[in-house]
Short mmCIF file of C-alpha atoms in Angstrom, two decimals:
data_model
loop_
_atom_site.label_atom_id
_atom_site.label_comp_id
_atom_site.label_asym_id
_atom_site.label_seq_id
_atom_site.Cartn_x
_atom_site.Cartn_y
_atom_site.Cartn_z
CA MET C 1 133.61 86.47 124.13
CA SER C 2 135.46 83.73 122.24
CA TYR C 3 134.14 80.28 121.33
CA THR C 4 135.94 76.94 121.12
CA GLU C 5 134.99 73.59 119.59
CA SER C 6 137.01 70.42 119.11
CA ILE C 7 136.70 67.82 116.37
CA GLY C 8 138.93 64.83 117.04
CA SER C 9 142.38 66.11 117.95
CA ARG C 10 141.83 69.52 116.35
CA THR C 11 140.50 72.49 118.32
CA TYR C 12 138.94 75.47 116.59
CA ARG C 13 138.77 78.87 118.26
CA PHE C 14 136.46 81.64 117.09
CA ALA C 15 137.23 85.15 118.27
CA ASP C 16 133.68 86.38 118.73
CA LEU C 17 130.02 85.79 117.92
CA LYS C 18 130.11 87.26 114.43
CA THR C 19 133.06 85.00 113.58
CA VAL C 20 131.11 81.92 114.69
CA LEU C 21 128.15 83.03 112.56
CA ALA C 22 130.31 83.65 109.50
CA LYS C 23 132.19 80.36 109.78
CA ALA C 24 128.93 78.42 110.33
CA SER C 25 127.36 79.77 107.12
CA PRO C 26 126.96 77.43 104.16
CA GLN C 27 129.60 78.08 101.53
CA ARG C 28 129.08 81.22 99.45
CA SER C 29 131.33 83.35 97.38
CA GLY C 30 130.48 86.63 99.11
CA ASP C 31 131.78 85.48 102.48
CA GLN C 32 134.87 84.11 100.78
CA LEU C 33 135.37 87.47 99.07
CA ALA C 34 135.12 89.15 102.48
CA SER C 35 137.69 86.68 103.91
CA ILE C 36 135.33 85.63 106.72
CA ALA C 37 134.20 82.19 105.48
CA ALA C 38 135.27 78.86 106.98
CA ALA C 39 138.57 77.63 105.56
CA SER C 40 137.35 74.03 105.40
CA GLU C 41 134.22 71.95 105.83
CA GLU C 42 135.59 70.71 109.14
CA GLU C 43 135.90 74.26 110.42
CA ARG C 44 132.36 74.95 109.21
CA VAL C 45 131.08 71.95 111.19
CA ALA C 46 133.00 73.08 114.28
CA ALA C 47 131.44 76.53 113.99
CA LYS C 48 127.96 75.02 113.68
CA MET C 49 128.59 72.92 116.78
CA ALA C 50 129.73 76.00 118.70
CA LEU C 51 126.81 78.07 117.42
CA ALA C 52 124.28 75.42 118.48
CA GLN C 53 125.34 75.94 122.10
CA VAL C 54 124.96 79.74 122.09
CA PRO C 55 122.00 80.91 124.24
CA LEU C 56 119.52 83.06 122.34
CA ARG C 57 119.92 85.71 125.06
CA THR C 58 123.49 86.24 123.89
CA PHE C 59 122.27 88.02 120.75
CA LEU C 60 120.63 90.68 122.93
CA ASN C 61 123.72 91.21 125.07
CA ASP C 62 126.41 91.02 122.37
CA PRO C 63 125.39 93.08 119.30
CA LEU C 64 127.35 92.21 116.15
CA ILE C 65 127.51 95.90 115.19
CA PRO C 66 127.72 98.39 118.09
CA TYR C 67 124.50 99.96 119.31
CA GLU C 68 126.16 103.37 119.55
CA THR C 69 127.28 103.52 115.92
CA ASP C 70 124.49 101.83 113.93
CA GLU C 71 120.84 102.86 113.81
CA VAL C 72 119.74 99.44 112.55
CA THR C 73 121.23 97.84 115.66
CA ARG C 74 119.42 100.42 117.79
CA LEU C 75 116.17 99.62 115.98
CA ILE C 76 116.63 95.88 116.57
CA ILE C 77 117.39 96.25 120.28
CA ASP C 78 114.87 98.99 121.04
CA ASP C 79 112.00 97.20 119.26
CA HIS C 80 112.67 93.85 120.91
CA SER C 81 109.78 92.56 123.05
CA PRO C 82 110.88 90.76 126.23
CA GLN C 83 107.31 89.49 126.66
CA ALA C 84 107.27 87.81 123.24
CA PHE C 85 110.78 86.46 123.84
CA ALA C 86 109.92 84.91 127.21
CA GLU C 87 108.54 81.71 125.69
CA ILE C 88 111.89 80.83 124.08
CA SER C 89 114.31 82.84 126.21
CA HIS C 90 115.76 79.72 127.86
CA LEU C 91 116.75 78.09 124.56
CA THR C 92 120.09 77.81 122.83
CA VAL C 93 120.31 78.17 119.04
CA GLY C 94 120.30 74.38 118.70
CA ASP C 95 117.29 74.06 121.02
CA PHE C 96 115.53 76.76 119.01
CA ARG C 97 115.97 74.71 115.84
CA ASN C 98 114.36 71.72 117.53
CA TRP C 99 111.53 73.91 118.84
CA LEU C 100 110.84 75.32 115.37
CA LEU C 101 110.68 71.86 113.80
CA SER C 102 108.51 70.33 116.52
CA THR C 103 105.02 69.39 115.37
CA ALA C 104 103.76 71.07 118.55
CA THR C 105 105.04 74.44 117.29
CA ASP C 106 102.30 75.82 115.08
CA THR C 107 101.40 79.10 113.41
CA ASP C 108 100.04 80.58 116.62
CA ALA C 109 103.28 79.83 118.46
CA LEU C 110 105.42 81.35 115.73
CA THR C 111 103.21 84.43 115.63
CA ARG C 112 103.43 84.87 119.41
CA ILE C 113 107.22 85.03 119.41
CA THR C 114 107.67 87.22 116.33
CA GLN C 115 108.49 90.46 118.16
CA GLY C 116 110.78 88.55 120.50
CA LEU C 117 113.06 87.47 117.68
CA THR C 118 116.02 89.43 116.40
CA PRO C 119 117.45 89.00 112.89
CA GLU C 120 120.63 87.57 114.37
CA MET C 121 118.68 84.84 116.16
CA VAL C 122 116.86 83.70 113.03
CA ALA C 123 120.01 83.95 110.91
CA ALA C 124 121.86 81.85 113.46
CA VAL C 125 119.28 79.07 113.59
CA SER C 126 119.03 78.99 109.77
CA LYS C 127 122.73 78.05 109.65
CA LEU C 128 121.93 74.83 111.52
CA MET C 129 119.07 73.87 109.21
CA ARG C 130 118.86 71.80 106.06
CA ASN C 131 116.84 73.07 103.13
CA GLN C 132 113.86 70.93 104.13
CA ASP C 133 114.00 72.43 107.64
CA LEU C 134 113.86 75.96 106.23
CA ILE C 135 110.84 74.98 104.13
CA THR C 136 109.04 73.23 106.99
CA ALA C 137 109.38 76.09 109.45
CA ALA C 138 108.62 78.89 106.98
CA ARG C 139 105.48 77.11 105.76
CA LYS C 140 104.09 77.28 109.30
CA ARG C 141 104.39 81.09 109.40
CA PRO C 142 102.15 82.84 106.86
CA VAL C 143 102.33 86.65 106.79
CA ILE C 144 99.22 88.32 105.36
CA THR C 145 99.10 91.91 104.03
CA ARG C 146 96.43 94.05 102.42
CA PHE C 147 96.17 97.10 100.17
CA ARG C 148 93.66 96.66 97.32
CA ASN C 149 93.80 92.91 97.67
CA THR C 150 95.02 90.33 100.16
CA VAL C 151 98.42 88.67 99.70
CA GLY C 152 99.99 85.85 101.72
CA LEU C 153 96.99 83.71 102.59
CA PRO C 154 97.83 79.99 102.97
CA GLY C 155 97.36 78.08 99.74
CA ARG C 156 97.82 81.18 97.62
CA MET C 157 100.76 82.71 95.76
CA SER C 158 100.81 86.07 94.03
CA VAL C 159 102.87 87.48 91.16
CA ARG C 160 104.47 90.86 90.67
CA LEU C 161 103.91 91.70 87.03
CA GLN C 162 107.19 93.31 85.90
CA PRO C 163 106.70 94.94 82.46
CA ASN C 164 110.04 96.76 82.20
CA HIS C 165 111.22 98.51 79.05
CA PRO C 166 114.76 99.75 78.22
CA THR C 167 113.53 103.22 77.24
CA ASP C 168 110.41 103.45 79.47
CA ASP C 169 108.25 103.38 76.34
CA VAL C 170 104.68 103.55 77.62
CA LYS C 171 103.24 101.43 74.81
CA GLY C 172 105.91 98.80 75.25
CA ILE C 173 105.24 98.62 78.99
CA ALA C 174 101.49 98.52 78.39
CA ALA C 175 101.87 95.61 75.96
CA SER C 176 103.85 93.59 78.50
CA MET C 177 101.36 94.49 81.21
CA LEU C 178 98.44 93.26 79.16
CA ASP C 179 100.32 90.08 78.29
CA GLY C 180 100.88 89.35 81.97
CA LEU C 181 97.29 90.06 82.93
CA MET C 182 96.06 87.66 80.25
CA TYR C 183 98.11 84.97 82.00
CA GLY C 184 96.52 85.87 85.34
CA CYS C 185 99.60 87.64 86.75
CA GLY C 186 99.71 90.94 88.63
CA ASP C 187 97.88 90.33 91.90
CA ALA C 188 100.91 91.21 94.04
CA LEU C 189 101.75 94.30 92.06
CA ILE C 190 102.18 95.86 88.66
CA GLY C 191 105.66 97.19 89.26
CA ILE C 192 107.97 98.93 86.80
CA ASN C 193 111.72 99.39 87.19
CA PRO C 194 112.18 102.69 85.33
CA ALA C 195 115.17 103.25 83.08
CA SER C 196 115.56 106.76 84.52
CA ASP C 197 114.58 108.69 87.65
CA ASN C 198 113.04 111.50 85.61
CA LEU C 199 110.02 112.67 87.57
CA THR C 200 107.95 113.41 84.48
CA ALA C 201 108.54 109.91 83.10
CA ILE C 202 107.79 108.30 86.46
CA THR C 203 104.52 110.22 86.77
CA LYS C 204 103.53 109.27 83.22
CA LEU C 205 104.00 105.58 83.98
CA LEU C 206 102.08 105.80 87.25
CA GLN C 207 99.23 107.57 85.49
CA MET C 208 99.08 105.00 82.70
CA ILE C 209 98.76 102.07 85.11
CA ASP C 210 96.26 103.89 87.30
CA ASP C 211 94.09 104.87 84.32
CA PHE C 212 94.03 101.24 83.21
CA ARG C 213 93.32 99.99 86.74
CA GLN C 214 90.38 102.34 87.16
CA ARG C 215 88.98 101.75 83.68
CA TYR C 216 88.86 97.98 84.18
CA GLN C 217 88.41 98.05 87.99
CA VAL C 218 91.46 95.87 88.60
CA PRO C 219 91.90 95.09 92.33
CA THR C 220 95.67 95.40 92.40
CA GLN C 221 98.32 97.98 93.18
CA SER C 222 101.01 99.75 91.16
CA CYS C 223 104.52 100.98 91.81
CA VAL C 224 107.35 102.60 89.90
CA LEU C 225 110.52 101.42 91.60
CA THR C 226 112.32 104.73 91.84
CA HIS C 227 114.30 106.15 94.75
CA VAL C 228 112.13 107.01 97.72
CA THR C 229 112.91 110.73 97.39
CA SER C 230 111.54 110.67 93.85
CA THR C 231 108.38 108.94 95.08
CA ILE C 232 107.92 111.60 97.76
CA ALA C 233 108.30 114.26 95.08
CA ALA C 234 105.74 112.46 92.90
CA ILE C 235 103.29 112.34 95.82
CA GLU C 236 103.78 116.05 96.39
CA LYS C 237 102.91 116.70 92.73
CA GLY C 238 99.70 114.65 93.00
CA ALA C 239 100.82 111.50 91.17
CA PRO C 240 98.68 108.38 91.79
CA VAL C 241 101.18 106.54 94.02
CA ASP C 242 100.02 103.24 95.51
CA LEU C 243 103.08 101.46 96.95
CA VAL C 244 106.22 103.31 98.05
CA PHE C 245 109.41 101.50 97.02
CA GLN C 246 112.96 101.45 98.31
CA SER C 247 115.96 99.12 98.32
CA ILE C 248 117.18 98.58 101.87
CA ALA C 249 120.06 96.84 103.64
CA GLY C 250 121.01 95.65 107.11
CA THR C 251 123.42 98.34 108.33
CA GLU C 252 123.24 102.09 108.64
CA LYS C 253 126.26 102.52 106.40
CA ALA C 254 124.83 100.25 103.68
CA ASN C 255 121.55 102.16 103.77
CA ALA C 256 123.48 105.42 103.51
CA SER C 257 125.00 104.07 100.29
CA PHE C 258 121.42 103.83 98.99
CA GLY C 259 120.86 107.43 100.06
CA ILE C 260 118.40 106.55 102.81
CA SER C 261 117.98 106.52 106.57
CA LEU C 262 115.26 105.29 108.91
CA ALA C 263 114.00 108.86 109.23
CA LEU C 264 113.67 109.20 105.45
CA LEU C 265 111.79 105.89 105.23
CA GLN C 266 109.43 107.12 107.95
CA GLU C 267 108.80 110.29 105.94
CA ALA C 268 108.01 108.24 102.84
CA TYR C 269 105.74 105.89 104.80
CA GLU C 270 103.74 108.79 106.19
CA ALA C 271 103.51 110.40 102.74
CA GLY C 272 102.09 107.18 101.33
CA LEU C 273 99.60 106.82 104.18
CA SER C 274 98.39 110.38 103.62
CA LEU C 275 97.00 109.40 100.19
CA LYS C 276 94.63 106.78 101.67
CA ARG C 277 94.56 104.80 98.43
CA GLY C 278 94.22 101.34 99.95
CA THR C 279 90.76 99.77 99.96
CA VAL C 280 91.10 96.58 102.03
CA GLY C 281 94.19 97.62 104.04
CA ASN C 282 96.99 100.14 104.37
CA ASN C 283 100.18 98.08 104.00
CA LEU C 284 101.88 100.22 101.36
CA MET C 285 105.68 99.93 101.51
CA TYR C 286 107.56 97.75 99.01
CA PHE C 287 111.14 96.88 99.91
CA GLU C 288 113.77 94.98 97.97
CA THR C 289 116.85 93.37 99.47
CA GLY C 290 119.59 90.94 98.49
CA GLN C 291 122.47 89.07 100.07
CA GLY C 292 125.71 90.88 99.35
CA SER C 293 124.47 94.47 99.31
CA ALA C 294 126.26 95.40 102.55
CA LEU C 295 129.48 93.77 101.36
CA SER C 296 129.33 95.54 98.00
CA ALA C 297 129.04 98.86 99.87
CA ASP C 298 131.95 97.97 102.19
CA ALA C 299 129.43 98.25 105.02
CA HIS C 300 129.24 94.75 106.52
CA PHE C 301 131.64 95.23 109.47
CA GLY C 302 132.80 91.62 109.29
CA VAL C 303 129.26 90.24 109.54
CA ASP C 304 128.37 87.47 107.07
CA GLN C 305 126.13 88.41 104.18
CA GLN C 306 123.17 86.27 105.21
CA THR C 307 123.03 87.79 108.70
CA CYS C 308 123.30 91.27 107.17
CA GLU C 309 120.39 90.36 104.93
CA ALA C 310 118.26 89.26 107.88
CA ARG C 311 118.96 92.59 109.57
CA ALA C 312 117.37 94.32 106.58
CA TYR C 313 114.11 92.55 107.44
CA ALA C 314 114.09 94.31 110.82
CA VAL C 315 114.17 97.59 108.90
CA ALA C 316 111.35 96.38 106.65
CA ARG C 317 108.95 95.19 109.34
CA THR C 318 109.09 98.56 111.12
CA PHE C 319 107.09 100.07 108.26
CA LYS C 320 104.43 97.33 107.95
CA PRO C 321 105.20 96.62 104.26
CA PHE C 322 102.84 95.11 101.72
CA LEU C 323 105.69 93.27 99.98
CA VAL C 324 109.35 92.50 100.68
CA ASN C 325 111.34 90.99 97.84
CA THR C 326 114.71 89.29 98.09
CA VAL C 327 116.22 89.70 94.62
CA VAL C 328 118.23 86.64 95.35
CA GLY C 329 120.64 86.17 92.44
CA PHE C 330 120.68 89.68 91.03
CA ILE C 331 123.86 91.06 92.60
CA GLY C 332 125.95 88.41 90.87
CA PRO C 333 128.30 85.46 91.31
CA GLU C 334 130.72 87.48 93.42
CA TYR C 335 128.18 87.00 96.22
CA LEU C 336 126.22 83.88 95.21
CA TYR C 337 128.36 81.91 92.81
CA ASP C 338 126.10 79.23 91.38
CA GLY C 339 122.64 77.67 91.35
CA LYS C 340 123.25 75.80 94.60
CA GLN C 341 124.23 78.95 96.49
CA ILE C 342 121.32 80.92 94.99
CA THR C 343 118.87 78.17 95.97
CA ARG C 344 120.12 78.03 99.52
CA ALA C 345 120.07 81.82 99.87
CA GLY C 346 116.51 82.05 98.60
CA LEU C 347 115.29 79.51 101.14
CA GLU C 348 117.24 81.22 103.95
CA ASP C 349 115.85 84.64 103.10
CA HIS C 350 112.28 83.39 102.94
CA PHE C 351 112.62 81.55 106.24
CA CYS C 352 114.25 84.46 108.08
CA GLY C 353 111.77 86.98 106.72
CA LYS C 354 108.72 84.92 107.61
CA LEU C 355 109.93 84.25 111.16
CA LEU C 356 110.41 88.00 111.60
CA GLY C 357 106.85 88.64 110.39
CA VAL C 358 107.82 90.03 107.00
CA PRO C 359 105.70 89.35 103.86
CA MET C 360 108.46 87.68 101.85
CA GLY C 361 108.55 87.23 98.12
CA CYS C 362 111.48 86.29 95.94
CA ASP C 363 112.78 87.37 92.57
CA ILE C 364 114.06 83.93 91.61
CA CYS C 365 116.83 85.10 89.34
CA TYR C 366 120.43 85.04 88.17
CA THR C 367 122.77 87.15 86.09
CA ASN C 368 124.15 85.80 82.85
CA HIS C 369 127.70 85.45 84.22
CA ALA C 370 126.63 83.27 87.17
CA GLU C 371 127.04 79.49 87.15
CA ALA C 372 123.28 78.99 87.05
CA ASP C 373 120.53 78.34 84.53
CA GLN C 374 116.75 78.19 84.29
CA ASP C 375 116.66 74.64 85.66
CA ASP C 376 118.12 76.01 88.89
CA MET C 377 115.38 78.63 88.95
CA ASP C 378 112.74 75.92 88.38
CA ASN C 379 114.07 74.10 91.41
CA LEU C 380 114.04 77.16 93.65
CA LEU C 381 110.61 78.19 92.37
CA THR C 382 109.19 74.81 93.29
CA LEU C 383 110.83 74.77 96.72
CA LEU C 384 109.62 78.28 97.56
CA GLY C 385 106.13 77.40 96.38
CA VAL C 386 106.12 74.50 98.83
CA ALA C 387 107.52 76.79 101.56
CA GLY C 388 104.62 79.26 101.17
CA ILE C 389 106.25 82.17 99.37
CA ASN C 390 103.98 85.24 99.20
CA PHE C 391 104.86 86.22 95.65
CA ILE C 392 107.28 85.76 92.76
CA MET C 393 108.10 87.79 89.64
CA GLY C 394 106.32 87.59 86.31
CA VAL C 395 108.67 88.79 83.55
CA PRO C 396 107.90 88.38 79.82
CA GLY C 397 109.84 85.32 78.70
CA ALA C 398 111.70 85.35 82.06
CA ASP C 399 114.20 87.74 80.41
CA ASP C 400 114.22 91.32 81.70
CA VAL C 401 115.29 93.41 78.72
CA MET C 402 115.91 96.52 80.82
CA LEU C 403 117.80 95.09 83.81
CA ASN C 404 119.51 92.38 81.74
CA TYR C 405 119.01 89.40 84.02
CA GLN C 406 116.99 86.19 84.05
CA SER C 407 113.95 85.75 86.29
CA THR C 408 110.65 83.83 86.22
CA SER C 409 108.02 84.12 83.52
CA PHE C 410 104.23 84.22 83.34
CA HIS C 411 104.36 80.55 82.31
CA ASP C 412 106.48 79.70 85.36
CA ALA C 413 103.73 81.08 87.58
CA LEU C 414 101.17 78.88 85.78
CA TYR C 415 103.42 75.87 86.33
CA VAL C 416 103.84 76.29 90.07
CA ARG C 417 100.17 77.10 90.58
CA ASP C 418 99.22 73.94 88.70
CA VAL C 419 101.56 71.45 90.38
CA LEU C 420 101.04 72.83 93.91
CA GLY C 421 97.40 73.89 93.64
CA LEU C 422 98.12 77.52 94.53
CA ARG C 423 95.48 80.18 93.96
CA ARG C 424 95.78 83.93 93.37
CA ALA C 425 94.82 86.72 95.77
CA PRO C 426 91.05 86.25 96.27
CA GLU C 427 89.97 89.72 95.11
CA PHE C 428 92.13 89.47 92.00
CA GLU C 429 90.96 85.95 91.28
CA GLU C 430 87.35 87.11 91.38
CA TRP C 431 88.17 89.89 88.91
CA LEU C 432 89.92 87.48 86.54
CA GLU C 433 86.82 85.27 86.56
CA SER C 434 84.57 88.27 85.85
CA MET C 435 86.81 89.17 82.89
CA GLN C 436 86.67 85.56 81.62
CA ILE C 437 90.44 85.20 81.90
CA ILE C 438 90.25 82.21 84.28
CA ASP C 439 87.56 79.72 85.21
CA GLU C 440 86.30 78.85 88.68
CA ARG C 441 89.23 76.44 89.16
CA GLY C 442 91.76 79.18 88.44
CA ALA C 443 92.75 77.77 85.05
CA LEU C 444 93.12 80.02 82.00
CA ILE C 445 90.12 80.15 79.67
CA GLY C 446 90.67 79.84 75.91
CA ALA C 447 92.02 82.84 74.03
CA SER C 448 88.74 83.51 72.23
CA ALA C 449 86.97 84.38 75.48
CA ARG C 450 89.68 86.90 76.38
CA GLN C 451 89.81 88.51 72.95
CA PRO C 452 87.21 91.28 73.51
CA LEU C 453 88.98 92.52 76.64
CA LEU C 454 92.38 92.30 74.99
CA GLU C 455 91.27 94.15 71.85
CA GLY C 456 89.47 96.83 73.87
CA ALA C 457 92.51 97.46 76.05
CA ARG C 458 94.81 97.56 73.03
CA ASP C 459 92.61 100.11 71.28
CA TRP C 460 92.41 102.26 74.41
CA MET C 461 96.18 102.25 74.84
CA GLY C 462 96.93 102.68 71.14
CA ILE C 463 98.81 99.39 70.92
CA ALA C 464 98.80 97.75 67.52
#
């Protein structure tokens, strides 16, 4: 089905639904690279006008990627709930935007319709929304998950402590981990990106974190972000695996480029569940995504990168994850050129994920060849804090020395907690108070109070 919209004397024709979606997207370098972006701002406006009139039902009847050839499309269609959709089934995309922003639409309403939404629906409506609209709607839809603590409660924001090291040196990682904990970070996860997929090294890192966690009774969870097949192998060898990690994308072909399928993810999910390591819940999958991954794998099928990204969240929610992280600026300026595009993408991803019932966090980041700087990250951090982000990254000095990109630091987490009054996960906050790291208000206590814990941990780990 084609779509037509006129502006003045000029008429714009769009060949199909995915063309309308691509042309309606805010400007970004990835869609330009794929030759699917609007050629002018006027064409972009025309596409938005056409998109606003599309009935939501159309997305069920006109899949962007054929049902027969893509298992992600099959997942989206087969898991759709007509009962949950009934409340909004009469709306167009434009009407849906108005419904989302209505003061009468509250958390209960957004929760009721979650299983009635497809990624394409939420991607479409996001293209009609300003940044403040994305923040307003996402803030109304908290997503709460549990493993050893509870993440995503309103008024709270967690931090993934990311103590990476370029050679996987255990002492170096331990030093960064302790540094982050002394700043009150780590309630979302202590998660290491390993420099290699060597199973022995992965197991050694998992054991180190788990030994520390048990010794000091830390109510958090750990993860080594290796390929899911390596995690399954580690589970089979008895390694102390908490969360099971995998990068995912929004098409079957893009996931195949990661060496995964839905069946493999199901196997990993069941392997993680078999360990029964959660104490307050059993959400145990950790997924990372990012706009541009399908395009970089030549697996986007003419679908714009933001809609492909939203489709990845349908994959994620199938496995009831503890955390989902959009690594927003990591892929590079070929896909998100500058700070403005990164900011917009981060807000879109958070909004789309939350509407789909996914526990969204964001690695607020950029590569050193992007037209972005730490001021841009400060802006996005603040906006996502207002929007109700579940978690952010905590990287020593905001500079990841293993992955060679810029993210957010332990101090950045202190900043956003302070200005927005955000607390940590309740179980983790209670532990920090018991360790005299924070006071009852959540503020850091002076260094002298933390010194016995710090010195004891250093001695135990052999860190000078």
